[in-house]
């Protein structure tokens, strides 16, 4: 996805090394039914090409009202160990966070009690109906205060660099305010900036709140419309305040620029981040980028192969891989430790969602199972074209009376159409039968091992890395 770089004065507050990166992804929404604006920041790419580790940094709205099923997802799938609540005392009293076993709850209020425009206690929402000033003007005043006041800086500093993120050696930290827009949104922006994420991605992640809270905000405005005296003009102001606007974020960034010069100077002088803390934060929460294309293609091709052979069935499919094959497909070195492979697979699972659905990944020693849910298999059946060569080869393999000569002719005809050649090898000494594969330039990159016996023809298809691994 490409994001247009904002040309406002706020751009210059980011160090030049943070640059612009056009292929960065934003945080991934965690599919929770009761919490619409909960996101894993894992997978976001930094300017130097690293990515945020998955299941470590989670931003959210308030957790009050979380369902049991969603609680289990946060605890078991995302391994949330610490929850940081940015809300005021009044907000917490009205809608307290639930207790969750094994989770430390930290109270870290970013704003003064009932700050009009950002806190969402009942009284604060009612006061918004009587707002006299322009709604945009109110938010443009509040955002600089959220990064400039002594209270906010004290608590953002605790969140980022002292007691919380730097102390979280394992598991995920989840931070939230009421809606997950203003206090949590600016907290996320500061975290991403400290990790070296480009400004264009920070902006895009902030603005995603509009997509995820649209339905909830509409419902809240509908409830407020029933309050006596709530006319269209008043409700329009509330709708404006509920929006995540680029201008609001810019007002905070402009404040930082005007007072500190750069984001780096702000983090150091206002929040107490020195070089050692920055390095530790990045070591804890960043990892080298993971190549996902090869494994995704292999999985899709394998599922499509079986759908061609036996037809599409509305069910999940389990694919099994040796650890070494997964390392090769993910671009990891052969000597990569199991922990590194597991982390890379978690990143991969986030990147292929939602097209392949929520993968379930398990392993028994060196053998891994990647379980594609039914919706992922349905996506492949619906969206992925049938592979032309495999379809032709299966017609030969399954037809009565066909021989290796027919297989050879099938390869030759397809290679001619692709303006390339093919290779045939005798793999009998390796137990691989007759080996066929295309030279460079063909749209089929697999190795086919074909055997002929009294029952006809059978074949096995391998990726080239898997073929070499199988031979050994």
Coordinates of C-alpha atoms in Angstrom, one line a residue:
X1 CA 0.0 0.0 0.0
X2 CA 1.3 3.5 -0.9
X3 CA 0.6 6.4 1.4
X4 CA 0.9 10.0 0.2
X5 CA 3.4 11.9 2.3
X6 CA 1.9 14.9 4.0
X7 CA 3.7 18.1 3.1
X8 CA 2.9 20.0 6.3
X9 CA 5.6 21.6 8.4
X10 CA 5.3 18.8 10.8
X11 CA 7.1 16.5 8.4
X12 CA 10.5 17.9 9.4
X13 CA 10.4 16.9 13.0
X14 CA 11.2 13.3 12.2
X15 CA 14.9 12.5 11.7
X16 CA 15.9 12.4 8.1
X17 CA 16.9 8.7 8.5
X18 CA 13.2 7.9 9.1
X19 CA 12.5 9.0 5.5
X20 CA 9.6 7.8 3.6
X21 CA 8.9 4.1 2.9
X22 CA 6.2 3.2 0.5
X23 CA 5.7 -0.4 1.3
X24 CA 5.1 -0.3 5.0
X25 CA 2.0 -1.8 6.4
X26 CA 0.0 -0.4 9.3
X27 CA -1.0 -2.3 12.4
X28 CA -3.3 -5.3 12.0
X29 CA -6.7 -5.2 13.5
X30 CA -7.2 -8.1 15.9
X31 CA -10.6 -9.7 14.9
X32 CA -12.4 -9.2 18.2
X33 CA -16.2 -9.0 18.3
X34 CA -16.5 -6.9 21.3
X35 CA -13.4 -4.5 20.8
X36 CA -13.5 -2.9 17.3
X37 CA -10.3 -0.9 17.6
X38 CA -7.7 -3.3 19.0
X39 CA -4.6 -3.6 16.8
X40 CA -1.3 -5.6 16.8
X41 CA 1.5 -3.3 15.7
X42 CA 3.6 -6.4 14.7
X43 CA 4.8 -6.4 11.2
X44 CA 5.1 -2.6 10.7
X45 CA 8.3 -1.9 8.9
X46 CA 10.9 0.6 10.1
X47 CA 12.9 3.0 7.8
X48 CA 16.0 0.7 8.1
X49 CA 14.0 -2.4 6.9
X50 CA 13.4 -4.1 10.2
X51 CA 9.9 -4.9 11.5
X52 CA 8.1 -4.8 14.8
X53 CA 7.8 -8.2 16.5
X54 CA 4.3 -9.6 16.4
X55 CA 2.3 -10.1 19.6
X56 CA 4.3 -7.6 21.6
X57 CA 2.7 -4.2 21.1
X58 CA -1.1 -3.9 21.1
X59 CA -3.1 -0.7 21.0
X60 CA -6.8 -0.7 21.9
X61 CA -9.9 1.1 23.2
X62 CA -11.2 0.4 26.7
X63 CA -11.5 -3.3 27.7
X64 CA -14.8 -2.9 29.6
X65 CA -17.4 -5.2 28.0
X66 CA -14.9 -7.6 26.5
X67 CA -16.4 -10.9 25.8
X68 CA -15.0 -14.2 27.2
X69 CA -14.0 -15.3 23.7
X70 CA -12.1 -12.1 23.0
X71 CA -10.4 -12.3 26.4
X72 CA -9.2 -15.7 25.5
X73 CA -7.8 -14.5 22.2
X74 CA -5.8 -11.7 23.9
X75 CA -4.5 -14.0 26.6
X76 CA -3.8 -17.1 24.7
X77 CA -3.1 -16.0 21.1
X78 CA -1.5 -12.6 21.8
X79 CA 0.0 -13.5 25.2
X80 CA -1.0 -10.1 26.8
X81 CA 0.9 -9.8 30.1
X82 CA 0.5 -6.1 30.9
X83 CA -2.5 -3.7 30.3
X84 CA -1.8 0.1 30.6
X85 CA -4.9 2.2 31.2
X86 CA -4.5 5.9 30.0
X87 CA -8.0 6.9 31.3
X88 CA -9.0 9.2 34.1
X89 CA -10.3 8.1 37.5
X90 CA -13.9 8.9 36.4
X91 CA -13.7 6.9 33.2
X92 CA -12.2 3.9 35.0
X93 CA -14.9 4.0 37.7
X94 CA -17.7 4.1 35.1
X95 CA -16.2 1.4 32.9
X96 CA -13.5 -0.5 34.8
X97 CA -11.1 -2.9 33.0
X98 CA -11.9 -6.5 33.8
X99 CA -9.4 -8.5 35.9
X100 CA -7.5 -11.0 33.8
X101 CA -5.5 -13.9 35.3
X102 CA -1.8 -13.4 34.9
X103 CA -2.1 -9.8 33.6
X104 CA -0.7 -6.8 35.4
X105 CA -3.0 -3.7 35.2
X106 CA -1.2 -0.3 35.3
X107 CA -3.0 3.0 35.8
X108 CA -1.2 5.7 33.8
X109 CA -3.6 8.7 33.2
X110 CA -2.4 10.9 30.3
X111 CA -4.9 13.7 30.7
X112 CA -6.4 15.8 33.4
X113 CA -9.7 14.6 34.9
X114 CA -12.5 15.0 32.3
X115 CA -10.7 16.8 29.6
X116 CA -13.5 17.9 27.2
X117 CA -13.1 16.3 23.8
X118 CA -11.0 13.2 24.6
X119 CA -12.4 11.7 27.8
X120 CA -15.5 9.7 27.4
X121 CA -17.1 9.6 30.8
X122 CA -20.8 10.1 30.9
X123 CA -20.6 13.6 32.2
X124 CA -18.0 14.6 29.7
X125 CA -20.1 13.3 26.8
X126 CA -23.1 15.3 28.0
X127 CA -21.0 18.4 28.3
X128 CA -20.0 18.1 24.7
X129 CA -23.6 18.7 23.7
X130 CA -23.3 22.2 25.1
X131 CA -19.9 22.9 23.5
X132 CA -19.8 26.6 22.5
X133 CA -16.5 26.7 20.6
X134 CA -15.7 25.1 17.2
X135 CA -15.1 21.4 17.5
X136 CA -12.0 21.4 15.4
X137 CA -10.5 24.3 17.3
X138 CA -11.0 22.4 20.6
X139 CA -9.2 19.3 19.3
X140 CA -6.4 21.4 17.8
X141 CA -5.9 22.9 21.3
X142 CA -6.0 19.6 23.1
X143 CA -3.5 17.6 21.0
X144 CA -0.5 19.9 21.7
X145 CA -1.4 19.7 25.4
X146 CA -1.3 15.9 25.3
X147 CA 2.3 15.9 24.3
X148 CA 3.3 19.2 26.0
X149 CA 1.8 19.2 29.5
X150 CA 3.9 18.1 32.5
X151 CA 1.3 15.4 33.4
X152 CA 1.2 13.9 29.9
X153 CA 5.0 13.9 29.5
X154 CA 5.5 12.3 32.9
X155 CA 3.1 9.4 32.1
X156 CA 4.1 8.9 28.4
X157 CA 7.7 8.7 29.7
X158 CA 6.7 6.0 32.2
X159 CA 4.8 4.2 29.5
X160 CA 7.6 4.3 26.9
X161 CA 11.0 4.2 28.6
X162 CA 11.0 3.5 32.3
X163 CA 8.6 1.2 34.1
X164 CA 6.6 -0.5 31.3
X165 CA 7.8 -1.2 27.7
X166 CA 11.5 -1.5 28.7
X167 CA 10.5 -3.9 31.5
X168 CA 8.4 -6.2 29.3
X169 CA 10.8 -8.9 28.5
X170 CA 8.2 -11.3 27.1
X171 CA 4.5 -11.3 26.2
X172 CA 2.5 -8.4 24.9
X173 CA 1.9 -4.9 26.3
X174 CA -1.6 -3.5 25.6
X175 CA -2.3 0.2 26.1
X176 CA -5.7 1.9 25.8
X177 CA -7.7 5.0 26.6
X178 CA -11.5 5.1 26.0
X179 CA -11.9 4.8 22.3
X180 CA -8.2 4.1 21.4
X181 CA -8.0 7.3 19.3
X182 CA -6.4 10.2 21.1
X183 CA -4.3 9.2 24.1
X184 CA -3.7 5.7 22.9
X185 CA -3.2 7.0 19.3
X186 CA -0.5 9.5 20.4
X187 CA 1.1 6.9 22.6
X188 CA 1.3 4.6 19.5
X189 CA 2.8 7.4 17.4
X190 CA 5.5 8.0 20.0
X191 CA 6.3 4.3 20.2
X192 CA 6.5 4.0 16.4
X193 CA 8.7 7.1 16.2
X194 CA 11.0 5.7 18.8
X195 CA 11.3 2.4 16.9
X196 CA 12.1 4.3 13.6
X197 CA 8.9 3.9 11.7
X198 CA 8.4 6.4 8.8
X199 CA 6.0 9.2 9.4
X200 CA 3.7 8.2 6.5
X201 CA 3.0 4.9 8.3
X202 CA 2.5 6.6 11.7
X203 CA -0.1 8.8 10.1
X204 CA -1.8 5.9 8.3
X205 CA -1.9 3.9 11.5
X206 CA -3.5 6.9 13.4
X207 CA -6.1 7.4 10.7
X208 CA -7.2 3.7 10.7
X209 CA -9.2 4.5 13.8
X210 CA -11.8 6.1 11.6
X211 CA -12.4 2.8 9.8
X212 CA -12.6 0.7 12.9
X213 CA -14.7 3.0 15.1
X214 CA -17.2 4.1 12.4
X215 CA -20.0 1.8 13.6
X216 CA -19.4 2.4 17.3
X217 CA -19.3 6.2 16.9
X218 CA -22.5 6.1 14.9
X219 CA -24.2 4.1 17.7
X220 CA -22.9 6.5 20.4
X221 CA -24.1 9.6 18.4
X222 CA -27.5 7.9 18.1
X223 CA -27.7 7.5 21.8
X224 CA -26.7 11.1 22.4
X225 CA -29.4 12.3 20.0
X226 CA -32.0 11.2 22.5
X227 CA -30.8 13.6 25.1
X228 CA -33.2 16.6 25.3
X229 CA -31.8 19.6 23.4
X230 CA -29.4 17.5 21.2
X231 CA -30.0 19.2 17.8
X232 CA -28.2 18.5 14.5
X233 CA -25.6 21.3 15.1
X234 CA -24.6 19.8 18.5
X235 CA -24.4 16.3 17.2
X236 CA -22.3 17.5 14.2
X237 CA -19.7 18.8 16.7
X238 CA -19.6 15.5 18.5
X239 CA -19.1 13.6 15.2
X240 CA -16.2 15.9 14.4
X241 CA -14.6 15.3 17.8
X242 CA -14.9 11.5 17.3
X243 CA -13.0 11.7 14.1
X244 CA -9.2 11.0 13.9
X245 CA -8.1 13.9 11.7
X246 CA -4.6 14.3 10.3
X247 CA -4.8 18.0 11.4
X248 CA -5.1 16.9 15.0
X249 CA -2.0 14.7 14.8
X250 CA -0.2 17.6 13.0
X251 CA -1.0 20.0 15.8
X252 CA 0.8 17.8 18.2
X253 CA 3.8 17.3 15.8
X254 CA 3.9 21.0 15.1
X255 CA 4.2 21.7 18.9
X256 CA 7.1 19.2 19.1
X257 CA 8.8 20.8 16.2
X258 CA 8.4 24.3 17.4
X259 CA 9.6 23.6 20.9
X260 CA 12.1 20.7 20.4
X261 CA 13.1 20.8 16.8
X262 CA 12.9 17.0 16.1
X263 CA 11.0 14.0 17.5
X264 CA 14.4 12.6 18.6
X265 CA 15.0 15.7 20.7
X266 CA 11.5 15.5 22.2
X267 CA 11.9 11.9 23.2
X268 CA 15.2 12.7 24.8
X269 CA 14.5 16.0 26.5
X270 CA 10.8 15.7 27.4
X271 CA 10.5 11.9 28.0
X272 CA 14.1 11.1 29.1
X273 CA 15.0 8.7 26.4
X274 CA 18.8 8.4 26.0
X275 CA 20.7 6.4 23.4
X276 CA 21.0 3.3 25.6
X277 CA 17.2 3.2 26.2
X278 CA 16.5 3.7 22.5
X279 CA 18.8 0.8 21.6
X280 CA 17.2 -1.5 24.2
X281 CA 13.7 -0.6 23.1
X282 CA 14.6 -1.4 19.5
X283 CA 16.4 -4.7 20.4
X284 CA 13.3 -5.8 22.4
X285 CA 10.6 -5.0 19.9
X286 CA 12.2 -5.1 16.4
X287 CA 13.4 -8.0 14.3
X288 CA 14.8 -8.5 10.8
X289 CA 12.2 -8.5 8.0
X290 CA 10.7 -11.8 7.0
X291 CA 10.2 -12.8 3.4
X292 CA 6.7 -14.0 3.1
X293 CA 6.1 -14.3 -0.7
X294 CA 7.7 -17.7 -1.3
X295 CA 5.9 -19.5 1.6
X296 CA 2.5 -17.9 0.7
X297 CA 2.9 -18.9 -2.9
X298 CA 3.8 -22.5 -1.9
X299 CA 0.8 -22.8 0.4
X300 CA -1.6 -21.4 -2.2
X301 CA -0.2 -23.6 -4.9
X302 CA -0.4 -26.7 -2.7
X303 CA -4.0 -26.0 -1.8
X304 CA -4.9 -25.2 -5.4
X305 CA -3.3 -28.5 -6.5
X306 CA -5.5 -30.5 -4.1
X307 CA -8.6 -28.6 -5.2
X308 CA -7.8 -29.5 -8.8
X309 CA -7.3 -33.1 -7.9
X310 CA -10.2 -33.8 -5.6
X311 CA -12.4 -30.7 -6.0
X312 CA -13.1 -27.8 -3.6
X313 CA -14.5 -28.7 -0.2
X314 CA -15.6 -26.2 2.4
X315 CA -13.1 -27.2 5.2
X316 CA -9.7 -26.4 6.5
X317 CA -6.5 -27.9 5.2
X318 CA -3.3 -28.8 7.1
X319 CA 0.0 -28.5 5.3
X320 CA 3.2 -30.0 6.8
X321 CA 6.7 -28.7 6.4
X322 CA 10.1 -29.6 7.8
X323 CA 11.7 -26.8 9.7
X324 CA 14.5 -26.5 7.1
X325 CA 12.0 -26.0 4.3
X326 CA 10.2 -23.2 6.2
X327 CA 13.5 -21.5 6.9
X328 CA 14.4 -21.5 3.2
X329 CA 10.9 -20.3 2.2
X330 CA 11.0 -17.5 4.7
X331 CA 14.5 -16.4 3.8
X332 CA 16.0 -17.4 7.2
X333 CA 19.5 -18.9 7.5
X334 CA 19.8 -22.6 8.0
X335 CA 21.3 -22.1 11.5
X336 CA 18.3 -20.0 12.6
X337 CA 17.1 -21.1 16.1
X338 CA 13.6 -22.5 16.6
X339 CA 12.6 -19.3 18.4
X340 CA 13.5 -17.2 15.4
X341 CA 11.5 -19.5 13.1
X342 CA 8.5 -19.3 15.4
X343 CA 8.6 -15.5 15.5
X344 CA 9.0 -15.4 11.7
X345 CA 6.0 -17.7 11.3
X346 CA 3.9 -15.4 13.6
X347 CA 4.8 -12.4 11.4
X348 CA 3.9 -14.5 8.3
X349 CA 0.5 -15.4 9.8
X350 CA -0.3 -11.7 10.4
X351 CA 0.8 -10.7 6.9
X352 CA -1.3 -13.3 5.1
X353 CA -4.4 -12.4 7.1
X354 CA -7.2 -12.0 6.1
X355 CA -6.8 -13.6 2.7
X356 CA -5.7 -17.0 4.1
X357 CA -7.7 -16.5 7.3
X358 CA -6.2 -17.0 10.8
X359 CA -3.6 -19.7 10.4
X360 CA -3.0 -22.2 13.3
X361 CA 0.7 -23.1 13.5
X362 CA 2.0 -25.9 15.6
X363 CA 5.0 -28.2 15.5
X364 CA 6.4 -31.4 16.8
X365 CA 10.1 -31.1 17.0
X366 CA 11.3 -30.3 13.4
X367 CA 7.9 -30.9 11.7
X368 CA 5.5 -28.0 11.5
X369 CA 1.8 -27.9 10.7
X370 CA 0.2 -24.8 9.1
X371 CA -3.5 -25.2 9.3
X372 CA -5.4 -23.0 6.8
X373 CA -9.0 -22.4 7.9
X374 CA -12.0 -23.0 5.7
X375 CA -12.3 -19.3 4.8
X376 CA -8.6 -19.3 3.5
X377 CA -9.3 -22.3 1.3
X378 CA -12.5 -20.7 0.0
X379 CA -10.4 -17.6 -0.9
X380 CA -8.0 -19.7 -2.8
X381 CA -10.8 -21.5 -4.6
X382 CA -12.5 -18.3 -5.5
X383 CA -9.7 -15.9 -6.3
X384 CA -6.7 -17.9 -7.5
X385 CA -6.7 -19.0 -11.1
X386 CA -6.2 -22.7 -11.9
X387 CA -2.5 -23.3 -12.8
X388 CA -2.5 -24.0 -16.6
X389 CA 0.4 -26.5 -16.7
X390 CA -0.7 -28.5 -13.7
X391 CA -4.2 -28.8 -15.2
X392 CA -2.7 -30.2 -18.4
X393 CA -0.4 -32.6 -16.6
X394 CA -3.2 -34.0 -14.4
X395 CA -5.2 -34.7 -17.5
X396 CA -2.3 -36.9 -18.7
X397 CA -1.6 -38.5 -15.4
X398 CA -5.2 -39.5 -14.7
X399 CA -6.0 -40.7 -18.3
X400 CA -5.9 -44.5 -18.8
X401 CA -3.1 -45.9 -20.9
X402 CA -0.8 -42.9 -20.7
X403 CA 3.0 -43.4 -20.3
X404 CA 6.1 -41.4 -19.5
X405 CA 6.3 -40.5 -23.2
X406 CA 3.0 -38.6 -22.8
X407 CA 4.3 -36.8 -19.8
X408 CA 7.5 -35.9 -21.7
X409 CA 5.3 -34.6 -24.6
X410 CA 3.2 -32.6 -22.1
X411 CA 6.4 -30.8 -20.8
X412 CA 7.7 -30.3 -24.3
X413 CA 4.5 -28.7 -25.6
X414 CA 4.1 -26.4 -22.6
X415 CA 7.8 -25.4 -22.6
X416 CA 7.5 -24.4 -26.3
X417 CA 4.5 -22.3 -25.5
X418 CA 6.4 -20.6 -22.7
X419 CA 9.5 -20.1 -25.1
X420 CA 11.7 -22.0 -22.7
X421 CA 13.0 -25.6 -22.2
X422 CA 12.6 -28.4 -19.7
X423 CA 14.9 -30.8 -18.0
X424 CA 14.5 -34.5 -17.5
X425 CA 16.6 -36.4 -15.1
X426 CA 16.7 -40.0 -13.9
X427 CA 16.1 -39.8 -10.2
X428 CA 15.7 -43.5 -9.6
X429 CA 18.9 -43.7 -7.6
X430 CA 17.4 -41.2 -5.1
X431 CA 14.0 -42.9 -5.1
X432 CA 12.5 -39.9 -7.0
X433 CA 11.5 -41.7 -10.3
X434 CA 11.7 -39.6 -13.4
X435 CA 12.4 -35.9 -12.6
X436 CA 11.0 -33.1 -14.8
X437 CA 11.2 -29.3 -14.4
X438 CA 11.2 -26.3 -16.6
X439 CA 14.1 -24.0 -17.3
X440 CA 13.9 -20.3 -16.4
X441 CA 11.2 -18.3 -18.0
X442 CA 8.3 -20.7 -17.4
X443 CA 5.4 -19.8 -15.1
X444 CA 5.7 -23.1 -13.3
X445 CA 8.7 -23.4 -10.9
X446 CA 8.1 -26.8 -9.4
X447 CA 10.0 -30.1 -9.7
X448 CA 7.8 -33.1 -10.8
X449 CA 8.8 -36.6 -9.9
X450 CA 6.8 -39.1 -12.0
X451 CA 6.7 -42.9 -11.7
X452 CA 5.2 -45.4 -14.1
X453 CA 4.0 -48.8 -12.8
X454 CA 1.4 -51.4 -13.7
X455 CA -1.4 -49.2 -12.3
X456 CA -0.4 -46.2 -14.5
X457 CA 1.3 -42.9 -13.6
X458 CA 1.8 -41.2 -10.3
X459 CA 3.6 -38.0 -9.4
X460 CA 4.8 -35.9 -6.6
X461 CA 5.5 -32.1 -6.8
X462 CA 8.2 -30.3 -4.9
X463 CA 9.5 -26.8 -4.6
X464 CA 13.1 -26.8 -5.7
X465 CA 14.4 -26.3 -2.2
X466 CA 12.1 -29.1 -1.0
X467 CA 13.4 -31.4 -3.8
X468 CA 17.0 -30.9 -2.8
X469 CA 16.1 -31.5 0.8
X470 CA 14.2 -34.7 -0.1
X471 CA 17.1 -36.0 -2.0
X472 CA 19.3 -35.7 1.0

